[in-house]
XYZ file of C-alpha atoms in Angstrom:
559
model
C 86.544 91.839 74.707
C 90.051 92.927 73.733
C 89.194 95.506 71.066
C 92.645 96.690 70.074
C 96.310 96.457 70.978
C 98.956 99.066 70.242
C 102.707 98.486 70.577
C 105.527 101.012 70.124
C 109.228 100.058 70.391
C 108.766 96.768 72.223
C 111.481 94.209 71.430
C 111.370 93.466 67.667
C 108.200 95.486 67.100
C 108.759 99.093 66.112
C 105.075 99.832 65.754
C 101.960 97.680 65.648
C 98.289 98.532 65.874
C 95.959 95.543 65.863
C 92.163 95.358 66.047
C 90.687 92.031 67.124
C 87.368 90.418 66.338
C 84.812 89.464 68.946
C 85.112 85.682 68.398
C 87.980 83.385 67.402
C 91.205 85.258 66.548
C 94.095 83.028 65.485
C 97.738 84.190 65.279
C 100.353 82.274 63.318
C 103.889 82.768 62.049
C 107.343 81.268 61.862
C 109.151 80.422 65.071
C 110.887 83.563 66.327
C 108.794 85.911 64.224
C 107.424 87.676 67.312
C 104.159 85.931 68.157
C 105.225 85.663 71.796
C 105.685 89.444 71.882
C 101.954 89.878 71.356
C 101.217 87.515 74.215
C 103.852 89.211 76.360
C 102.298 92.590 75.648
C 98.965 91.452 77.037
C 100.741 89.966 80.049
C 102.486 93.279 80.716
C 99.176 95.119 80.542
C 97.829 92.664 83.129
C 100.574 93.497 85.610
C 103.524 91.273 84.746
C 106.966 92.606 85.597
C 108.448 94.987 82.998
C 112.200 95.224 82.426
C 114.087 97.907 80.524
C 115.558 95.165 78.301
C 112.159 95.067 76.572
C 112.806 98.481 75.032
C 113.727 98.205 71.370
C 117.444 98.706 70.759
C 118.260 102.339 70.070
C 115.097 103.694 71.707
C 114.620 105.404 75.075
C 111.169 104.058 75.900
C 108.429 101.745 74.786
C 104.693 102.117 75.172
C 101.935 99.537 75.034
C 98.192 100.034 75.341
C 94.922 98.200 74.844
C 91.201 98.863 74.847
C 88.966 96.324 76.592
C 85.182 96.459 76.636
C 82.898 94.429 78.839
C 79.290 93.353 78.714
C 76.434 94.614 80.846
C 76.665 91.385 82.876
C 80.224 92.248 83.912
C 79.656 95.971 84.435
C 78.570 95.862 88.071
C 81.615 94.027 89.404
C 84.089 95.893 87.204
C 82.464 99.233 88.038
C 82.874 98.472 91.738
C 86.520 97.574 91.209
C 87.194 100.722 89.165
C 85.448 102.904 91.729
C 87.397 101.293 94.584
C 90.609 102.118 92.706
C 89.512 105.709 92.046
C 89.413 105.219 88.262
C 86.794 107.264 86.369
C 84.656 105.489 83.797
C 81.466 106.104 81.852
C 78.769 103.379 81.899
C 77.552 104.454 78.478
C 81.039 103.770 77.065
C 82.000 100.444 78.655
C 85.610 100.345 77.448
C 88.632 100.749 79.661
C 92.058 101.576 78.336
C 95.198 100.052 79.831
C 98.554 101.665 79.143
C 102.138 101.126 80.273
C 105.129 103.341 79.542
C 108.485 101.647 80.093
C 111.694 103.712 80.193
C 115.226 102.896 81.236
C 114.679 104.477 84.643
C 111.017 103.931 85.501
C 107.703 102.352 84.552
C 104.348 104.110 84.590
C 100.932 102.447 84.486
C 97.583 103.954 83.555
C 93.937 102.937 83.400
C 91.775 105.455 81.540
C 94.723 107.883 81.850
C 94.643 107.540 85.641
C 97.990 106.479 87.179
C 97.654 103.089 88.907
C 99.791 100.461 90.594
C 100.795 97.090 89.201
C 98.447 95.498 91.714
C 95.500 97.394 90.197
C 96.394 96.079 86.742
C 96.489 92.561 88.164
C 93.089 92.958 89.822
C 91.546 94.155 86.564
C 93.310 91.448 84.593
C 91.830 88.713 86.777
C 88.360 89.952 85.826
C 88.991 90.459 82.128
C 91.498 88.074 80.542
C 92.777 84.528 80.976
C 96.110 83.666 79.376
C 97.026 79.999 79.071
C 100.580 79.387 78.030
C 104.141 78.916 79.200
C 104.001 82.094 81.302
C 100.291 82.258 81.867
C 98.073 84.561 83.781
C 95.701 81.751 84.713
C 92.775 82.521 86.899
C 91.513 78.938 86.624
C 94.571 77.756 88.535
C 93.534 79.840 91.517
C 91.639 77.845 94.127
C 89.367 80.810 94.719
C 88.570 81.041 91.003
C 87.970 77.283 90.773
C 85.526 77.535 93.655
C 83.768 80.515 92.075
C 83.416 78.643 88.777
C 82.027 75.543 90.460
C 79.474 77.714 92.257
C 78.469 79.450 89.031
C 78.216 76.081 87.279
C 75.978 74.767 90.068
C 73.960 78.027 90.213
C 74.662 78.498 93.922
C 74.354 82.277 93.923
C 71.563 82.307 96.511
C 73.377 79.884 98.824
C 76.587 81.944 98.676
C 74.615 85.140 99.267
C 73.150 83.563 102.414
C 76.665 82.757 103.672
C 77.844 86.290 102.911
C 74.841 87.775 104.711
C 75.491 85.624 107.763
C 79.160 86.679 107.785
C 78.075 90.311 107.456
C 75.819 89.906 110.486
C 78.720 88.363 112.404
C 80.923 91.303 111.452
C 78.247 93.799 112.487
C 77.780 91.954 115.782
C 81.516 92.114 116.445
C 81.550 95.845 115.695
C 78.606 96.448 118.026
C 80.308 94.395 120.727
C 83.586 96.291 120.300
C 81.825 99.634 120.575
C 79.872 98.492 123.641
C 82.940 97.247 125.468
C 85.271 100.054 124.412
C 84.327 102.012 127.570
C 83.996 98.994 129.841
C 86.821 97.919 132.132
C 88.537 94.607 131.675
C 88.709 92.003 134.423
C 92.137 93.323 135.460
C 90.845 96.906 135.474
C 87.830 95.797 137.516
C 90.151 94.328 140.146
C 91.993 97.638 140.303
C 88.696 99.522 140.639
C 87.620 97.201 143.459
C 90.872 97.988 145.248
C 90.222 101.732 144.865
C 86.688 101.426 146.231
C 87.929 99.274 149.105
C 90.704 101.747 150.009
C 88.357 104.720 150.100
C 85.369 103.011 151.737
C 87.648 101.524 154.384
C 88.522 105.056 155.506
C 84.930 106.245 154.873
C 85.714 109.969 154.747
C 83.056 112.655 155.130
C 82.828 115.893 153.187
C 85.030 118.577 154.810
C 86.299 116.109 157.386
C 89.942 116.745 156.570
C 89.670 120.448 157.405
C 87.694 119.759 160.583
C 90.054 117.061 161.831
C 93.071 119.153 160.918
C 91.708 122.017 163.024
C 90.952 119.674 165.947
C 94.401 118.135 165.681
C 96.078 121.525 165.696
C 94.011 122.543 168.716
C 94.783 119.314 170.546
C 98.481 119.651 169.778
C 98.473 123.090 171.559
C 95.926 122.293 174.303
C 98.126 123.282 177.313
C 99.007 126.672 175.852
C 95.366 127.222 174.867
C 94.194 126.505 178.428
C 96.830 128.832 179.882
C 95.803 131.646 177.556
C 92.081 131.228 178.186
C 92.656 130.933 181.958
C 94.763 134.093 182.146
C 92.262 135.937 179.985
C 89.380 134.856 182.275
C 91.232 136.031 185.374
C 91.992 139.389 183.782
C 88.313 139.836 182.967
C 86.614 138.699 186.190
C 88.776 137.029 188.878
C 91.825 139.204 189.540
C 91.749 142.069 192.089
C 92.246 144.440 189.185
C 89.852 142.536 186.854
C 88.130 144.409 184.107
C 84.739 143.860 185.728
C 85.995 145.396 189.021
C 87.377 148.385 187.156
C 84.132 148.842 185.246
C 82.102 148.522 188.483
C 84.163 151.360 189.994
C 83.483 153.446 186.924
C 79.791 152.667 187.267
C 79.761 153.890 190.865
C 81.310 157.165 189.798
C 78.682 157.575 187.117
C 75.926 157.096 189.758
C 77.310 160.072 191.618
C 77.320 161.976 188.307
C 73.650 161.091 187.820
C 72.689 162.985 190.994
C 74.391 166.019 189.599
C 73.168 165.708 185.989
C 70.372 163.125 185.573
C 69.733 163.905 181.940
C 73.293 164.028 180.687
C 74.605 160.961 182.548
C 71.796 158.504 181.680
C 73.366 157.269 178.406
C 76.764 156.964 180.060
C 75.341 154.650 182.743
C 73.619 152.525 180.082
C 76.814 152.087 178.062
C 78.864 151.226 181.164
C 76.305 148.645 182.171
C 76.511 147.057 178.717
C 80.310 146.906 178.980
C 80.103 145.113 182.314
C 77.562 142.610 180.940
C 79.643 142.045 177.745
C 82.788 141.485 179.774
C 81.068 138.825 181.867
C 79.726 137.148 178.677
C 83.252 137.111 177.174
C 84.530 135.490 180.319
C 81.791 132.838 180.045
C 82.702 132.118 176.414
C 86.352 131.726 177.360
C 85.390 129.257 180.040
C 83.189 127.295 177.603
C 85.948 127.277 174.978
C 88.466 126.018 177.495
C 86.036 123.319 178.547
C 86.179 121.741 175.071
C 89.947 121.509 175.053
C 91.170 118.120 176.271
C 94.629 117.175 177.375
C 93.818 113.427 176.764
C 96.785 111.840 174.947
C 94.631 108.991 173.578
C 92.246 111.444 171.952
C 95.199 113.269 170.433
C 96.544 109.999 168.982
C 93.145 109.172 167.511
C 93.000 112.557 165.817
C 96.511 112.119 164.500
C 95.687 108.641 163.078
C 92.515 109.885 161.420
C 94.328 112.827 159.905
C 97.012 110.445 158.546
C 94.347 108.246 156.923
C 92.746 111.229 155.229
C 96.115 112.548 154.047
C 96.981 109.109 152.579
C 93.716 109.076 150.605
C 94.364 112.568 149.278
C 97.928 111.630 148.351
C 96.740 108.558 146.380
C 93.523 109.876 144.875
C 93.520 113.667 145.500
C 95.073 116.060 146.118
C 91.736 117.257 147.572
C 89.118 115.286 149.428
C 86.549 116.385 146.834
C 88.658 114.641 144.160
C 88.784 111.504 146.320
C 84.973 111.452 146.371
C 84.895 111.968 142.559
C 87.257 109.032 142.008
C 85.169 106.868 144.345
C 82.000 107.707 142.411
C 83.687 106.995 139.053
C 85.123 103.687 140.295
C 81.720 102.591 141.576
C 80.145 103.528 138.216
C 82.758 101.647 136.163
C 82.445 98.616 138.424
C 78.712 98.685 137.828
C 79.373 98.704 134.070
C 81.700 95.730 134.439
C 79.171 93.792 136.508
C 76.493 94.527 133.891
C 78.954 93.604 131.130
C 79.016 90.015 132.302
C 75.379 89.704 131.294
C 76.021 91.653 128.103
C 78.967 89.422 127.206
C 76.784 86.383 127.695
C 74.140 87.899 125.400
C 76.710 88.693 122.708
C 78.230 85.229 123.024
C 74.818 83.632 122.607
C 74.042 85.745 119.532
C 77.437 84.934 118.031
C 76.971 81.217 118.612
C 73.555 81.340 116.947
C 75.053 83.056 113.900
C 77.990 80.633 113.757
C 75.649 77.661 114.005
C 73.579 79.145 111.188
C 76.711 79.768 109.103
C 77.883 76.189 109.697
C 74.508 74.859 108.534
C 74.541 77.111 105.444
C 78.120 76.075 104.654
C 77.232 72.392 105.038
C 74.285 72.769 102.649
C 76.480 74.664 100.180
C 79.190 72.008 100.409
C 76.726 69.186 99.738
C 75.425 70.919 96.611
C 78.972 71.631 95.450
C 79.958 68.001 95.788
C 76.976 66.871 93.733
C 77.739 69.466 91.055
C 81.440 68.554 91.065
C 80.697 65.027 89.855
C 78.576 66.328 86.976
C 81.129 68.979 86.034
C 84.060 66.547 86.014
C 82.152 64.036 83.907
C 81.377 66.716 81.329
C 84.990 67.928 81.245
C 86.307 64.359 80.860
C 84.048 63.980 77.815
C 85.560 67.115 76.304
C 89.081 65.939 77.144
C 88.467 62.708 75.265
C 87.806 64.665 72.073
C 91.038 66.629 72.643
C 93.313 63.605 72.737
C 93.039 62.537 76.391
C 91.063 59.353 75.866
C 91.435 57.996 79.402
C 92.331 61.014 81.490
C 91.245 61.521 85.067
C 89.750 64.756 86.396
C 88.206 65.183 89.814
C 87.648 67.902 92.385
C 89.251 67.406 95.788
C 87.487 69.052 98.715
C 89.116 70.284 101.899
C 87.108 71.634 104.827
C 88.070 75.095 106.073
C 86.637 77.517 108.613
C 83.205 78.599 107.325
C 83.220 82.085 105.845
C 81.697 84.168 103.079
C 82.395 81.393 100.542
C 81.215 78.586 102.769
C 83.483 75.987 104.304
C 85.248 74.460 101.289
C 88.591 74.774 99.589
C 88.889 72.840 96.345
C 91.509 71.690 93.878
C 91.015 70.415 90.354
C 92.936 67.098 90.298
C 94.149 65.778 86.915
C 96.178 63.035 85.285
C 96.497 62.721 81.510
C 97.038 58.963 81.300
C 95.891 55.813 83.125
C 98.219 54.741 85.933
C 99.537 58.257 86.558
C 98.996 59.795 89.984
C 96.559 62.700 89.737
C 97.958 66.089 90.796
C 96.433 69.519 91.342
C 95.905 71.302 88.054
C 98.335 74.075 89.013
C 101.169 71.520 89.202
C 100.857 70.372 85.576
C 104.153 71.171 83.852
C 103.256 70.894 80.154
C 101.772 74.137 78.822
C 100.192 72.327 75.878
C 98.666 69.730 78.149
C 97.453 72.357 80.548
C 96.011 74.477 77.738
C 93.903 71.591 76.469
C 92.597 70.956 79.970
C 91.754 74.642 80.161
C 90.003 74.452 76.799
C 87.902 71.536 77.977
C 87.025 73.378 81.183
C 86.245 76.572 79.328
C 84.009 74.727 76.888
C 81.977 73.128 79.666
C 81.980 76.292 81.758
C 81.185 78.692 78.924
C 78.053 79.822 80.715
C 79.591 79.803 84.195
C 82.970 81.488 83.784
C 82.698 85.288 83.712
C 86.140 86.091 82.230
C 85.271 87.429 78.745
C 88.662 87.025 76.995
C 90.686 83.810 76.782
C 94.145 83.596 75.205
C 95.727 80.223 74.377
C 99.436 79.986 73.639
C 100.247 76.923 71.503
C 97.336 74.866 72.757
C 98.039 72.488 69.863
C 101.583 71.535 70.834
C 102.360 67.823 70.382
C 99.021 66.977 68.804
C 97.889 66.322 65.257
C 95.376 64.493 63.118
C 91.797 64.406 64.256
C 92.713 65.762 67.701
C 93.974 68.960 66.047
C 90.714 69.243 64.102
C 88.754 68.814 67.313
C 90.830 71.443 69.141
C 90.036 73.900 66.364
C 86.340 73.089 66.446
C 86.282 73.394 70.256
C 87.933 76.807 70.112
C 85.430 77.960 67.505
C 82.547 76.697 69.634
C 83.915 78.400 72.744
C 84.304 81.654 70.791
C 80.536 81.850 70.419
C 80.394 83.021 74.052
C 83.967 84.189 74.692
C 86.500 86.117 72.686
C 89.374 83.750 71.873
C 92.931 84.612 70.867
C 95.058 81.603 70.009
C 98.694 81.344 68.918
C 98.873 78.189 66.809
C 101.327 76.113 64.761
C 98.680 73.827 63.299
C 96.829 74.614 60.094
C 93.799 72.593 61.268
C 93.405 74.916 64.274
C 94.224 78.126 62.393
C 91.629 77.330 59.716
C 88.862 77.448 62.336
C 89.551 81.074 63.254
C 87.127 83.867 62.441
C 90.083 86.217 62.002
C 93.598 85.152 61.084
C 96.687 87.277 61.823
C 100.142 86.444 60.525
C 103.298 87.601 62.278
C 106.406 87.920 60.125
C 109.973 89.058 60.620
C 112.039 91.067 58.127
C 115.583 92.369 58.034
C 115.836 95.978 56.867
C 119.094 97.969 56.940
C 120.636 95.534 59.402
C 117.657 95.888 61.768
C 115.056 93.213 62.503
C 111.381 94.200 62.362
C 108.316 92.163 63.306
C 105.008 92.871 61.600
C 101.490 91.615 62.207
C 98.883 91.561 59.475
C 95.199 90.634 59.247
C 94.876 88.133 56.390
C 92.201 88.044 53.747
C 90.996 84.767 52.235
C 93.894 84.501 49.791
C 96.355 85.428 52.484
C 94.945 82.744 54.753
C 95.378 80.090 52.072
C 99.000 81.134 51.584
C 99.687 81.104 55.336
C 97.978 77.739 55.878
C 99.882 76.346 52.898
C 103.142 77.476 54.496
C 102.151 75.794 57.741
C 101.419 72.568 55.804
C 104.831 72.567 54.129
C 104.155 74.581 50.962
C 103.516 73.567 47.379
C 100.373 73.074 45.226
C 99.136 70.127 47.282
C 99.466 72.165 50.468
C 97.514 75.032 48.872
C 94.693 72.703 47.897
C 94.668 71.218 51.391
C 94.622 74.718 52.906
C 91.615 75.685 50.799
C 89.840 72.485 51.856
C 90.580 73.220 55.534
C 89.093 76.691 55.235
C 86.032 75.381 53.440
C 85.549 72.654 56.014
C 86.005 75.068 58.933
C 83.383 77.360 57.456
C 80.791 74.604 57.765
C 81.516 73.950 61.462
C 78.554 74.632 63.759
C 80.674 76.964 65.848
C 81.257 79.262 62.882
C 77.594 79.881 62.219
């Protein structure tokens, strides 16, 4: 409930501090006295735009604040909202304080002394207060709110929870799918990977092949010179007249002569000379074998050159080393394997998603059927209330429109209304008359007293253009609604004002060429005087005012 409201330097109000009752609070006063300022103050605290022109003339700033408490039933949702906004609160003291400071250069907003945005004020306001008037903050005109109220009226909490759970599972499935496919190549990437694998496998390189082929190519490119060098070396070792072997053989013969002269001393010399001769002949054999592997075949040279070009192309595209080419080939094969497996995985995910969507569609269809049945009952009850409020033959219905199934099912609804027979019904949000709209809201609120969670309802001139017994009924309906909701109502009718549990009078006075608005809680005598004024004044009006108060006190809603 709205516990208190404090205003400093706002328009005509220099200072006001008002405490409200928990049930039916009625506010009256002459036209222009400042009643709308009270309503505007609440609107500002709920996020309406604030302009520096609101600051009282001669002042630099204005400040408005309010304390709002909420029941245990509303704590969970409001606590979640406050926590999401980073606003501290204490469950054992379920009151939040809204405050706005308006200066000529800036506006500041606070909830429990925590700076917040206008959007945060609006979010809180949607949960806490409904204002029905010329510039209303009207949650019941929101399609989402209308749907929520219909669901609460029809007690569809379990059905909506099932839809939410199904949507949560869909969201979790999508997240799992996204994570699974984050490392998997797309179809286009798979085609690129196939091209990489094809390029490398077409060449089919072997480890170290580039170095081996490069050496063979270099050797083949210099084959003639290699053969000349090996041939000359072989001749110098064994074939020429002055070959190394001939020279060593001559040395050996001399050492044989030395052996006859010194057998002991020359033995090692003969052995070493013999080894030199044998080693020279082996070297000559190796040269001949080496030369035998060297080919002067031009075709073989071209083949080596082509192979070397293929390997160099691979290294240029995927290297620069052949080892890196093999690494890229292995990675491409692995990623292609993932893609090929992903086709099965995609099919599995698609099947799971379709199952969930089919389930959601069935849940939404069941929810929609129950809503439609409840809508007929709800509209009939509201039409009965409207008849007591002066709309004897009004039309109210709920129009359904199918939408993509989601957390709230597959329905979008509009309350459709016409006040008089023969008029085309229109969505409730398109009704122009604030008085007419307020009475529709009152009828809805009365029927939905147990379904609508908003704890505070403010009506601005709900009694406009009515009188007689309809005015009496409006007052009684407000009093009845106040049993379960805190009501604040700005009224011009004594019949309505008499039904209030608390009565506040707003007055305007001129002091030292300045206009001041004041608000005062009336006692019994004060109420009679104010009601008498509203009835035109005079002894007869005072008697009538006393009778109205006495009659209102016997209303069932006041007990």
